[in-house]
JSON list of C-alpha atoms in Angstrom, two decimals:
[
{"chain": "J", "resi": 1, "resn": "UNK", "atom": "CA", "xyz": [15.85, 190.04, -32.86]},
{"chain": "J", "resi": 2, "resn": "UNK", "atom": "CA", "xyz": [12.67, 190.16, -31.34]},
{"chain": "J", "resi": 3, "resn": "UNK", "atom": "CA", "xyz": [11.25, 192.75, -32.92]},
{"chain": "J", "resi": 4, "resn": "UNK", "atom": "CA", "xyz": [12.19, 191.24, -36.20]},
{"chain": "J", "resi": 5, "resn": "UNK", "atom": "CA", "xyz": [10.42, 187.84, -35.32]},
{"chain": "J", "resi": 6, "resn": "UNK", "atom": "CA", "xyz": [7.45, 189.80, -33.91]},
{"chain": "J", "resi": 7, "resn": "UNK", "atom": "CA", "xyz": [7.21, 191.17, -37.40]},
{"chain": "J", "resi": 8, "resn": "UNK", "atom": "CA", "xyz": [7.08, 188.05, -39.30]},
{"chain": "J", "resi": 9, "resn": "UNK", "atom": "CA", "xyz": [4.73, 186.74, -36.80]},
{"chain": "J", "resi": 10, "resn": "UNK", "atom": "CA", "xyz": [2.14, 189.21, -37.15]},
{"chain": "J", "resi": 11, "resn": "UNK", "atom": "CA", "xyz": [3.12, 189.42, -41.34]},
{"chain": "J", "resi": 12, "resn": "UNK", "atom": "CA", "xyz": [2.47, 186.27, -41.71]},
{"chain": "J", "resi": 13, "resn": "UNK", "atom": "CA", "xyz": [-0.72, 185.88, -39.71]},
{"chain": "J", "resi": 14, "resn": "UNK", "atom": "CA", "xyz": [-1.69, 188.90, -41.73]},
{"chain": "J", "resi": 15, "resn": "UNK", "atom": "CA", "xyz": [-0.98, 186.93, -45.00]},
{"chain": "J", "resi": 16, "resn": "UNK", "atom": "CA", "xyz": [-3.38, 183.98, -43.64]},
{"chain": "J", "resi": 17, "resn": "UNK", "atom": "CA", "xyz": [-5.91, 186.47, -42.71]},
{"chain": "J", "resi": 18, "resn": "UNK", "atom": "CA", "xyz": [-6.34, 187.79, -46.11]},
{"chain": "J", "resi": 19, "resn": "UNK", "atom": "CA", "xyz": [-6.20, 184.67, -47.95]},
{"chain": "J", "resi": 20, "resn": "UNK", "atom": "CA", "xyz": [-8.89, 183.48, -46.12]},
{"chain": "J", "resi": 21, "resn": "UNK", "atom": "CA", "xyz": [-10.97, 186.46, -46.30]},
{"chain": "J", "resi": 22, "resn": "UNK", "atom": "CA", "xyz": [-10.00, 186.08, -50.48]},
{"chain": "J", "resi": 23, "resn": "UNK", "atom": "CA", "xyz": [-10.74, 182.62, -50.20]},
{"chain": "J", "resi": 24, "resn": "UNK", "atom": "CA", "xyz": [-14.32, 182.70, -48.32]},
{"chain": "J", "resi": 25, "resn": "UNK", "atom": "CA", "xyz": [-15.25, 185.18, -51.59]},
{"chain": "J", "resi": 26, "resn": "UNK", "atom": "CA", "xyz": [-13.90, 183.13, -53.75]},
{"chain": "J", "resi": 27, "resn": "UNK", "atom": "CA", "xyz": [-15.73, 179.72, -52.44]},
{"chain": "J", "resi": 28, "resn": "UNK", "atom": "CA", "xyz": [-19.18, 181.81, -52.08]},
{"chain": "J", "resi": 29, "resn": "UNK", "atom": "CA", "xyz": [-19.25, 182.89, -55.27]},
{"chain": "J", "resi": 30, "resn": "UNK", "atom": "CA", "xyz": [-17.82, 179.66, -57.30]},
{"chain": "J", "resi": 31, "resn": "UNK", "atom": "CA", "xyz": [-18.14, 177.34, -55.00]},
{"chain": "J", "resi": 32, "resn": "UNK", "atom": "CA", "xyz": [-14.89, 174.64, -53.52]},
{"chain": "J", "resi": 33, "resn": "UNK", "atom": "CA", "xyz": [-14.82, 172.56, -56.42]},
{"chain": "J", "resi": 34, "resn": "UNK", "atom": "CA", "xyz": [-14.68, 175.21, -58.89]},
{"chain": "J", "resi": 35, "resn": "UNK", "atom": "CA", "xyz": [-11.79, 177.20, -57.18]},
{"chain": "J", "resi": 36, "resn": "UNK", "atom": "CA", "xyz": [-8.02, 176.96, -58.06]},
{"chain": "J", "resi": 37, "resn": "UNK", "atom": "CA", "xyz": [-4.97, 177.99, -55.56]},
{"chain": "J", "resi": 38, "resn": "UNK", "atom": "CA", "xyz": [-3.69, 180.52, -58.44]},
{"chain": "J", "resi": 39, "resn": "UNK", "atom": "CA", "xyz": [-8.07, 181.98, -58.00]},
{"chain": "J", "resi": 40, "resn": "UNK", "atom": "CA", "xyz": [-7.22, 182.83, -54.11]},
{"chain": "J", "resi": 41, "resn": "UNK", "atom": "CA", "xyz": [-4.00, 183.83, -54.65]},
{"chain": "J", "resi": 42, "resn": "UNK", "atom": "CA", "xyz": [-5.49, 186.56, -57.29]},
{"chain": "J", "resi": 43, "resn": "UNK", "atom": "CA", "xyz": [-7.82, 187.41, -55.11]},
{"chain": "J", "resi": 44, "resn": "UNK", "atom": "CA", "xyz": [-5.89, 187.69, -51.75]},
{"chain": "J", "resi": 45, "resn": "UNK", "atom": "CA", "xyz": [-2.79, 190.22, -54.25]},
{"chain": "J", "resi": 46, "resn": "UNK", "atom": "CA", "xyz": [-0.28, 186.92, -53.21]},
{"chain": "J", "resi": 47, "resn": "UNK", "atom": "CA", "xyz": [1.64, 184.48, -54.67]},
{"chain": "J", "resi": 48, "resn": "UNK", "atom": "CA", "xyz": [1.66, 180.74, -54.41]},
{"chain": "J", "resi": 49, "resn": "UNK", "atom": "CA", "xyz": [4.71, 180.99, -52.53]},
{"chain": "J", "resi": 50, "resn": "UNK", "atom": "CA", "xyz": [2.49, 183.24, -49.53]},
{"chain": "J", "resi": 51, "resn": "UNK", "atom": "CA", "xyz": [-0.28, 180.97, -50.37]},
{"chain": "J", "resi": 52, "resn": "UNK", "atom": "CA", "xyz": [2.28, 177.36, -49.38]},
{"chain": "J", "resi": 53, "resn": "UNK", "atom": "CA", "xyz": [3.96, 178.96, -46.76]},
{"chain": "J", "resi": 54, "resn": "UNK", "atom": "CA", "xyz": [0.61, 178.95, -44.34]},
{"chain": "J", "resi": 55, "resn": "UNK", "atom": "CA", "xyz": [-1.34, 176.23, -46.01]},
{"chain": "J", "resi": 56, "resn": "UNK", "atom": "CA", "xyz": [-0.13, 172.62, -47.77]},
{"chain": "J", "resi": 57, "resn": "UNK", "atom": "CA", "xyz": [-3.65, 172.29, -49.67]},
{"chain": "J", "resi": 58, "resn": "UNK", "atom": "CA", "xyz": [-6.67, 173.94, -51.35]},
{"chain": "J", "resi": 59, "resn": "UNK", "atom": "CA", "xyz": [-8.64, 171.65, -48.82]},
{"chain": "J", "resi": 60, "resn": "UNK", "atom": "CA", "xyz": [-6.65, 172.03, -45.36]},
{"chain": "J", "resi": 61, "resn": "UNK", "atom": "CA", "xyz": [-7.26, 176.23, -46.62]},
{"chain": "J", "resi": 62, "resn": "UNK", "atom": "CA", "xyz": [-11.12, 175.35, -46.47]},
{"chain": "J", "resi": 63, "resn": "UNK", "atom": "CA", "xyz": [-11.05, 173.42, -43.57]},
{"chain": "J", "resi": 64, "resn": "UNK", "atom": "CA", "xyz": [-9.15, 176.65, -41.67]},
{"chain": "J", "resi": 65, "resn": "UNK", "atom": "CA", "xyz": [-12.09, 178.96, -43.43]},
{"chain": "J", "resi": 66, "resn": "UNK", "atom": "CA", "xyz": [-14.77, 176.48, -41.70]},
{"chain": "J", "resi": 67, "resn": "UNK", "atom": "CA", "xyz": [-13.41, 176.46, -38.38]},
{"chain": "J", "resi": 68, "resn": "UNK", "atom": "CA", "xyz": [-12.55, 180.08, -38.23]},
{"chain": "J", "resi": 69, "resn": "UNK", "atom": "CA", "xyz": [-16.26, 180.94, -39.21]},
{"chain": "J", "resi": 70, "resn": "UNK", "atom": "CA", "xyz": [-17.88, 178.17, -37.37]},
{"chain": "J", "resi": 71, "resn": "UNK", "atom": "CA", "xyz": [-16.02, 179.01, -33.82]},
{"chain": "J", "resi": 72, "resn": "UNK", "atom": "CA", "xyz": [-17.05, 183.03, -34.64]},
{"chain": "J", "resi": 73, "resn": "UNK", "atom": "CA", "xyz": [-20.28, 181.94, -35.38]},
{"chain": "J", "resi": 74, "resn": "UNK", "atom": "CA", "xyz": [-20.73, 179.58, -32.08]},
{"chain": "J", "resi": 75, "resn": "UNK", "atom": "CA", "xyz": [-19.00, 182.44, -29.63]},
{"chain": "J", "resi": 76, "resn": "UNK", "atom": "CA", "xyz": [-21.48, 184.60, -30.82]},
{"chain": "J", "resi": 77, "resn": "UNK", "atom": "CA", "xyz": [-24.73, 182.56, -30.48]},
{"chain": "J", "resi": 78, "resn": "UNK", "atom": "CA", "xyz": [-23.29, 181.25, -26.62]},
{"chain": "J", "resi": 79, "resn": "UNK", "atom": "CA", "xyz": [-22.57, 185.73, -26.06]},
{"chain": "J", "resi": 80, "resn": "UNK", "atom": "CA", "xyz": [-26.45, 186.28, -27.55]},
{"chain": "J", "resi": 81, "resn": "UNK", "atom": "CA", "xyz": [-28.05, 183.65, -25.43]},
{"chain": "J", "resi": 82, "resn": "UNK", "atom": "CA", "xyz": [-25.95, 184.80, -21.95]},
{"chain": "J", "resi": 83, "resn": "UNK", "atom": "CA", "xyz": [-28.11, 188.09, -21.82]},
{"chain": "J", "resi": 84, "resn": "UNK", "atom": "CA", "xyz": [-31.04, 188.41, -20.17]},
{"chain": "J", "resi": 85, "resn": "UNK", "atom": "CA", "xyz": [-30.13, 187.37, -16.33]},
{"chain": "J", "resi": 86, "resn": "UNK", "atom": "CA", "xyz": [-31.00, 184.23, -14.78]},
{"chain": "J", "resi": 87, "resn": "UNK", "atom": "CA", "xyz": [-34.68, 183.87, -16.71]},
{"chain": "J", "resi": 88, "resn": "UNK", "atom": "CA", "xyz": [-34.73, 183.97, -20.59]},
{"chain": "J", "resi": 89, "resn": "UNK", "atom": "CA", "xyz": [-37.29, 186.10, -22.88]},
{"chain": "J", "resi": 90, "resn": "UNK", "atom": "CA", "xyz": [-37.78, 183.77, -25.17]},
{"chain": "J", "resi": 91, "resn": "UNK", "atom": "CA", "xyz": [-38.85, 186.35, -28.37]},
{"chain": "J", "resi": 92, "resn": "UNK", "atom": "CA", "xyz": [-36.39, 188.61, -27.22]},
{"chain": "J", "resi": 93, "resn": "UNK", "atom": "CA", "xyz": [-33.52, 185.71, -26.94]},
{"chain": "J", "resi": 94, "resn": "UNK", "atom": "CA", "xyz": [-34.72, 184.31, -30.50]},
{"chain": "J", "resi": 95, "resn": "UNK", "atom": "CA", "xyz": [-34.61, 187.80, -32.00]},
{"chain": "J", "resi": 96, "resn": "UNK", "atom": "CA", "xyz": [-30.63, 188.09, -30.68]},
{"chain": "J", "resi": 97, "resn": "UNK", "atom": "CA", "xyz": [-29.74, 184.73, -32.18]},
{"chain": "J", "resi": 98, "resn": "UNK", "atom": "CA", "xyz": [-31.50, 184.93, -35.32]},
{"chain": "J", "resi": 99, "resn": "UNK", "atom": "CA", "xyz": [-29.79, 188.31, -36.70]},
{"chain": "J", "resi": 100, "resn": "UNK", "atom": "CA", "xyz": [-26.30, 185.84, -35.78]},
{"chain": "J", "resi": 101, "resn": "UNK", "atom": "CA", "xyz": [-27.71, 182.40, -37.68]},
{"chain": "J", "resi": 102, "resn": "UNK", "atom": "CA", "xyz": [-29.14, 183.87, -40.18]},
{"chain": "J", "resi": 103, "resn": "UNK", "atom": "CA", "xyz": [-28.29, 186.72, -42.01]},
{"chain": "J", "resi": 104, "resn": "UNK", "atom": "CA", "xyz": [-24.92, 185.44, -44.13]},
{"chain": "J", "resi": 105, "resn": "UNK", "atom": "CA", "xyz": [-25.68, 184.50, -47.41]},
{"chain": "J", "resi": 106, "resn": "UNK", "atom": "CA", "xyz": [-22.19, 183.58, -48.15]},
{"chain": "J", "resi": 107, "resn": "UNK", "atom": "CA", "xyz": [-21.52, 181.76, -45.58]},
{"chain": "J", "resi": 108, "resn": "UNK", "atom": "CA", "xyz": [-24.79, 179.53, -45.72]},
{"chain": "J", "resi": 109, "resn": "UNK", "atom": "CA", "xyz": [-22.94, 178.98, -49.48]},
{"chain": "J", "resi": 110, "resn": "UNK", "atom": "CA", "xyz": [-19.92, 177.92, -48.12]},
{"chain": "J", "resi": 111, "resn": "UNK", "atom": "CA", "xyz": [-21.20, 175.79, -45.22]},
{"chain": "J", "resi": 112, "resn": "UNK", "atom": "CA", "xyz": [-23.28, 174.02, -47.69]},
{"chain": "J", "resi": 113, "resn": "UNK", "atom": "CA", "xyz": [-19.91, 173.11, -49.68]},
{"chain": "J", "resi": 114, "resn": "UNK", "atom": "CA", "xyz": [-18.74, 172.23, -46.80]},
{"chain": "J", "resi": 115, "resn": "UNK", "atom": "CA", "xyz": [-21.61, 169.80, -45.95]},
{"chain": "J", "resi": 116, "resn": "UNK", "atom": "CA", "xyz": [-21.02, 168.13, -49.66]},
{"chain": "J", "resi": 117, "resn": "UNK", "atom": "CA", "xyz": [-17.21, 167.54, -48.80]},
{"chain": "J", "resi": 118, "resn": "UNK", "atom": "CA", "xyz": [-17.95, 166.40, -45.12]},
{"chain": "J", "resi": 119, "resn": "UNK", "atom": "CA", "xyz": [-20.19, 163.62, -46.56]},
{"chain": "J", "resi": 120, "resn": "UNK", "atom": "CA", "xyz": [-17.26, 161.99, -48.56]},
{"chain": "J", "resi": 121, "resn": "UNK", "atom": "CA", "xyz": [-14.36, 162.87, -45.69]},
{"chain": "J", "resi": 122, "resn": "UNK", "atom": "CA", "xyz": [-14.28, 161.48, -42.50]},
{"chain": "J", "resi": 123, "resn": "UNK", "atom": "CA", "xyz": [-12.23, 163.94, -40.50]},
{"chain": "J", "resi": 124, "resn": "UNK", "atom": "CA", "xyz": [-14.26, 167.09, -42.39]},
{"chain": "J", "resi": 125, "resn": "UNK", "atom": "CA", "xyz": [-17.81, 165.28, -40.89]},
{"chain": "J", "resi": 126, "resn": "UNK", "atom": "CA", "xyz": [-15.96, 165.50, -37.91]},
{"chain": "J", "resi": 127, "resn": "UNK", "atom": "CA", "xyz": [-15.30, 168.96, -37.42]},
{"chain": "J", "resi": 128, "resn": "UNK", "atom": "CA", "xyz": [-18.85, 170.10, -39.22]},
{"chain": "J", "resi": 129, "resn": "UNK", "atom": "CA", "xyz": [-20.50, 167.46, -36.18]},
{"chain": "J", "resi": 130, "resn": "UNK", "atom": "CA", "xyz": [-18.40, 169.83, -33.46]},
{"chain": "J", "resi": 131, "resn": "UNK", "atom": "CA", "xyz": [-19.79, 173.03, -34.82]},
{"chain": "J", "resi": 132, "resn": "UNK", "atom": "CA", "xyz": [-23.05, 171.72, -34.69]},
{"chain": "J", "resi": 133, "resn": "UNK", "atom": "CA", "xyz": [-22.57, 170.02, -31.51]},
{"chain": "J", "resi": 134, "resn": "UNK", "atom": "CA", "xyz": [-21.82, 173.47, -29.89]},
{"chain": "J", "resi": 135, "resn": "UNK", "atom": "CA", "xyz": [-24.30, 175.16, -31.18]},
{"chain": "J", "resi": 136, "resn": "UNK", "atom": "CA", "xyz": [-26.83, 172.90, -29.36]},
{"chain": "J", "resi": 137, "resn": "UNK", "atom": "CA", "xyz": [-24.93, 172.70, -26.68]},
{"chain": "J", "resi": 138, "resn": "UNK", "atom": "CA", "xyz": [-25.07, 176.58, -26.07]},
{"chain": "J", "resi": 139, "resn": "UNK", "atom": "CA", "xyz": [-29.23, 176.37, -26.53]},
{"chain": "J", "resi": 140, "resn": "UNK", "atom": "CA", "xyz": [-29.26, 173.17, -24.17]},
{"chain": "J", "resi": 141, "resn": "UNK", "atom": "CA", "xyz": [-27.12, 174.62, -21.45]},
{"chain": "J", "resi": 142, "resn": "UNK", "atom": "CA", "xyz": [-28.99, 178.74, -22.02]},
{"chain": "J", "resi": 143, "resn": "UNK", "atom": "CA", "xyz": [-32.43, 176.60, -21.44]},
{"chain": "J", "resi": 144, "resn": "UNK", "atom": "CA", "xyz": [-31.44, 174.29, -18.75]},
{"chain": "J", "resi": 145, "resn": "UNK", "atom": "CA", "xyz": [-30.13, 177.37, -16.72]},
{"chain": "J", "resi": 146, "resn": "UNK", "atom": "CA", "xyz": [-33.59, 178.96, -17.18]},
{"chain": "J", "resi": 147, "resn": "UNK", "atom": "CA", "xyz": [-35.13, 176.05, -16.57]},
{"chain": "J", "resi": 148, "resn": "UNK", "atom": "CA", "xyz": [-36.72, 177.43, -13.02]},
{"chain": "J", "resi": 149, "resn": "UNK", "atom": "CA", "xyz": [-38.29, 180.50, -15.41]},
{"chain": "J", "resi": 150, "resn": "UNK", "atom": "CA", "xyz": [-39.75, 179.14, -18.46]},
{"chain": "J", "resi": 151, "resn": "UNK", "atom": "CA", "xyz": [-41.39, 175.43, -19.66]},
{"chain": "J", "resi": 152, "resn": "UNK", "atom": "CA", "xyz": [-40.24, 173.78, -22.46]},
{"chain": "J", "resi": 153, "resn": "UNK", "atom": "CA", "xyz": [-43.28, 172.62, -24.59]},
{"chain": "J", "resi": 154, "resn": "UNK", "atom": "CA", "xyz": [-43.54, 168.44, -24.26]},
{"chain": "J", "resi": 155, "resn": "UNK", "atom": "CA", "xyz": [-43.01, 168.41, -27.95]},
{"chain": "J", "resi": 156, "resn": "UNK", "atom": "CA", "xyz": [-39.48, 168.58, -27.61]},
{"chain": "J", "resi": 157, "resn": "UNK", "atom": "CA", "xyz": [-38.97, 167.01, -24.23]},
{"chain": "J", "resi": 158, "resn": "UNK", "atom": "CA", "xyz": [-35.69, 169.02, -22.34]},
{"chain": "J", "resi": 159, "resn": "UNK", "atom": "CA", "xyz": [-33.56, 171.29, -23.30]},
{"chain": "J", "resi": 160, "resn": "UNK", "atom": "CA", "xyz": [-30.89, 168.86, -24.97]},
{"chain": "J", "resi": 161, "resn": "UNK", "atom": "CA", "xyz": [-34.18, 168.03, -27.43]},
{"chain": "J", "resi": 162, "resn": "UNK", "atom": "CA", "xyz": [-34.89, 171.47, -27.50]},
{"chain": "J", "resi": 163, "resn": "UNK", "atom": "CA", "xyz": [-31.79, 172.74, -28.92]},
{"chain": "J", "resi": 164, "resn": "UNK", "atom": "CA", "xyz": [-32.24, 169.45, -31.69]},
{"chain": "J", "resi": 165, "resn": "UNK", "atom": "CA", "xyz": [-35.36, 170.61, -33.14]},
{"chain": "J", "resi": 166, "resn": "UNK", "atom": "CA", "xyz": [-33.54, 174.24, -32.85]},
{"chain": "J", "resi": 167, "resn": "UNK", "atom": "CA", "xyz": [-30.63, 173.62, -35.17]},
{"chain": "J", "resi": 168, "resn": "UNK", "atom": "CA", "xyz": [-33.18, 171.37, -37.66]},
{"chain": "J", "resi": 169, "resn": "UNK", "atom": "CA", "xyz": [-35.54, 174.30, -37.73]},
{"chain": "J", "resi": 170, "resn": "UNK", "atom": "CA", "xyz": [-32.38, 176.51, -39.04]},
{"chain": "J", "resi": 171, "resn": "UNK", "atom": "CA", "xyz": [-31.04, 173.82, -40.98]},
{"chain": "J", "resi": 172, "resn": "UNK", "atom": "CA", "xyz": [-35.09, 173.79, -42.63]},
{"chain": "J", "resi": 173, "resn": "UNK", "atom": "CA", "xyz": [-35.45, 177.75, -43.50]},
{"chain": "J", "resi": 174, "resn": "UNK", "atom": "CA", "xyz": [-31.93, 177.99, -44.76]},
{"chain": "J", "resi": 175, "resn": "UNK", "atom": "CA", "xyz": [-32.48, 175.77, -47.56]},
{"chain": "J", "resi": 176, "resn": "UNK", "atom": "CA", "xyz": [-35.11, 178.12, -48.70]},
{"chain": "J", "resi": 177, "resn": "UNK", "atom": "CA", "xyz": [-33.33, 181.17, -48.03]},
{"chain": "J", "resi": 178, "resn": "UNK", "atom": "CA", "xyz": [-30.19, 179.45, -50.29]},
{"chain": "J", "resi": 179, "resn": "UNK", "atom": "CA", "xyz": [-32.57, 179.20, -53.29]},
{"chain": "J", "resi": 180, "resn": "UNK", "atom": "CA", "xyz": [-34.88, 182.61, -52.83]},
{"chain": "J", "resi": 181, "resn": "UNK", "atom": "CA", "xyz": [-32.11, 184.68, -51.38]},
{"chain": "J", "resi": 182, "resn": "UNK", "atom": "CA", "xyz": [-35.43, 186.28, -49.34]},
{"chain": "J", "resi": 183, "resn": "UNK", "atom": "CA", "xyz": [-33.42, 187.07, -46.38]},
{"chain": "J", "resi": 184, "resn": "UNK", "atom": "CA", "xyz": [-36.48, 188.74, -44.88]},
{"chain": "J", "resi": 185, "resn": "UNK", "atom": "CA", "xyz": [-39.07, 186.64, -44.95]},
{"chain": "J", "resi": 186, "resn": "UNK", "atom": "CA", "xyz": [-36.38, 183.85, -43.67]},
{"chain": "J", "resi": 187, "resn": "UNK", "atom": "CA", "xyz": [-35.57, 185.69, -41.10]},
{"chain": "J", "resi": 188, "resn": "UNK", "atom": "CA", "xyz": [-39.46, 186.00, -40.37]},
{"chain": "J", "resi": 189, "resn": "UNK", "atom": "CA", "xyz": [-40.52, 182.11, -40.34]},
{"chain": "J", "resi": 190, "resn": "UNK", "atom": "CA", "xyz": [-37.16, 180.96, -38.37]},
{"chain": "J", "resi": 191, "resn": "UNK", "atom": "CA", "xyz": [-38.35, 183.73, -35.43]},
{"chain": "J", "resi": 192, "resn": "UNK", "atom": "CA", "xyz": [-41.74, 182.54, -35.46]},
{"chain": "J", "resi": 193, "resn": "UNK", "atom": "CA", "xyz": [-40.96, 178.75, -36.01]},
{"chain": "J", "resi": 194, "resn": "UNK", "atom": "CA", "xyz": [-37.95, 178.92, -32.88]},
{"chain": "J", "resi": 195, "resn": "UNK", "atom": "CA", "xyz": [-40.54, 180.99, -31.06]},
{"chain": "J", "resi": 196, "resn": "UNK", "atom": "CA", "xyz": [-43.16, 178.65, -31.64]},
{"chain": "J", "resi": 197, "resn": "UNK", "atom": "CA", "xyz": [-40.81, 175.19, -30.38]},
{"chain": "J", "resi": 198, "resn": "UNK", "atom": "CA", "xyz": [-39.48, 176.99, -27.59]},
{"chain": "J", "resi": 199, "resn": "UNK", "atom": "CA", "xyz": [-43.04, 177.96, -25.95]},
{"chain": "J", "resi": 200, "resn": "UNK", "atom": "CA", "xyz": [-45.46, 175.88, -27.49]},
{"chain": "J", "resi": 201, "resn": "UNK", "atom": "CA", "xyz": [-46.86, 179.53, -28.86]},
{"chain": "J", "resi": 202, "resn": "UNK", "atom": "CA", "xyz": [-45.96, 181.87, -31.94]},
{"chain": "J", "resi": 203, "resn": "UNK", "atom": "CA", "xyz": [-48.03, 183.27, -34.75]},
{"chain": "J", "resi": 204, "resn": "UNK", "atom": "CA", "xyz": [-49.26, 181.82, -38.26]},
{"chain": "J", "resi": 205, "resn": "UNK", "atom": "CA", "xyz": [-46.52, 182.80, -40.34]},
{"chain": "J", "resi": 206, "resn": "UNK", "atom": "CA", "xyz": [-47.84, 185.88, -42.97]},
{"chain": "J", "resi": 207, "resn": "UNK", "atom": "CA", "xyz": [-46.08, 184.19, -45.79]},
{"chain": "J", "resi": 208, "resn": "UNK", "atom": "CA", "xyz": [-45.41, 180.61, -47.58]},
{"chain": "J", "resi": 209, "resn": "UNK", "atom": "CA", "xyz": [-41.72, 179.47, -47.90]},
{"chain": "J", "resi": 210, "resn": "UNK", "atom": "CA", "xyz": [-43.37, 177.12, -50.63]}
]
C-alpha cells in the first residue's frame, strides 16, 4: 500500500510539474489573459481532469507558477551573494547576481503579467511584495555583513537603502530589455549601474538604453 501511494504522490507532483512548466510557455508567449485551461492542458499532453485535480483555477495555476519561480529566483540571488567570505567584491558579487536577475526573457514576461494582475488583487500584490521583499532583504543582510570591508556610497544611505535603489535599478533596465530583447547590452548597463550604487564608482556605460 505504500508503494502504491508513493506512486501517486510522486505521479501527481509530476503532473503539476509539467503543467506548470506548459503553463510558464504558454503565459510567456500569450500572455495570462490570453490563455485558456484547454491551451495548458494542450501544451502540458493532459486533460482537464489532470489539470482540476492539482489546481481549482487558471489564476490559483499562475499564482503557483509565480511563487515557484520567484522562491528559485530569491534562493539563488541569497546562494550568489553568500560567496566571497566575510568581505564582498563588489564587481565580482554584481557579476554573480546579474547572470541570475537578468537573463530570463520569459520570465521578465510573465512577472510583468503578474505585476498587471497584482495591481487589481489584493492577495496577488501580496505575494509579488514578499518576492521583492526578499530579494532586498538578501542584498541588505550580504552588505550589512560586509559592512566592516566595504562603504556604502552616502547616496543610498545603509544597506536596507542600498538594496532599494538595487531592485529599482533592475526593475529600470528590465523595462528596456522587455521591449529591445538586447539581453547584452542589459546585462551591460545593470553591471555598471549596480556597480556604480554600490561603490560610488563604475564606468560610462558604452551604449544608450534610449
Amino acid at each position: 500500500m505504500r508503494g502504491t501511494a508513493g506512486r501517486g504522490t510522486r505521479r501527481r507532483a509530476n503532473t503539476r510539474a509539467r503543467l506548470l512548466d506548459a503553463a510558464f510557455r504558454v503565459f510567456a508567449a500569450k500572455g495570462f489573459g490570453r490563455v485558456s485551461i484547454e491551451e495548458v492542458c494542450e501544451a502540458a499532453g493532459y486533460s482537464r481532469g489532470a489539470f482540476y485535480s492539482n489546481f481549482a483555477t487558471l489564476d490559483e495555476l499562475f499564482f503557483a507558477l509565480y511563487r515557484e519561480h520567484a522562491d528559485l529566483i530569491a534562493a539563488q540571488v541569497a546562494g550568489a551573494l553568500a560567496e566571497g567570505g566575510p568581505g564582498l567584491d563588489v564587481p565580482a558579487a554584481v557579476d554573480r547576481v546579474t547572470e541570475v536577475l537578468l537573463l530570463d526573457v520569459d520570465w521578465l514576461l510573465v512577472k510583468t503579467d503578474f505585476l498587471v494582475h497584482a495591481a487589481r488583487d489584493p492577495e496577488v500584490a501580496r505575494a509579488l511584495l514578499d518576492h521583492r521583499a526578499r530579494l532586498r532583504e538578501a542584498v541588505a543582510d550580504r552588505l550589512f555583513r560586509a559592512r566592516r570591508h566595504i562603504g556604502l556610497p552616502a547616496v543610498v544611505g545603509d544597506p536596507a537603502g542600498a538594496a532599494h535603489a538595487v531592485v529599482a535599478a533592475y526593475d529600470g533596465v528590465t523595462v528596456q530589455l522587455l521591449l529591445d530583447k538586447d539581453v547584452e547590452r542589459a546585462r551591460s548597463w545593470l553591471k555598471q549601474l549596480l556597480t556604480a550604487l554600490l561603490t560610488g564608482g563604475g564606468t560610462s556605460p558604452s551604449t544608450s538604453t534610449h
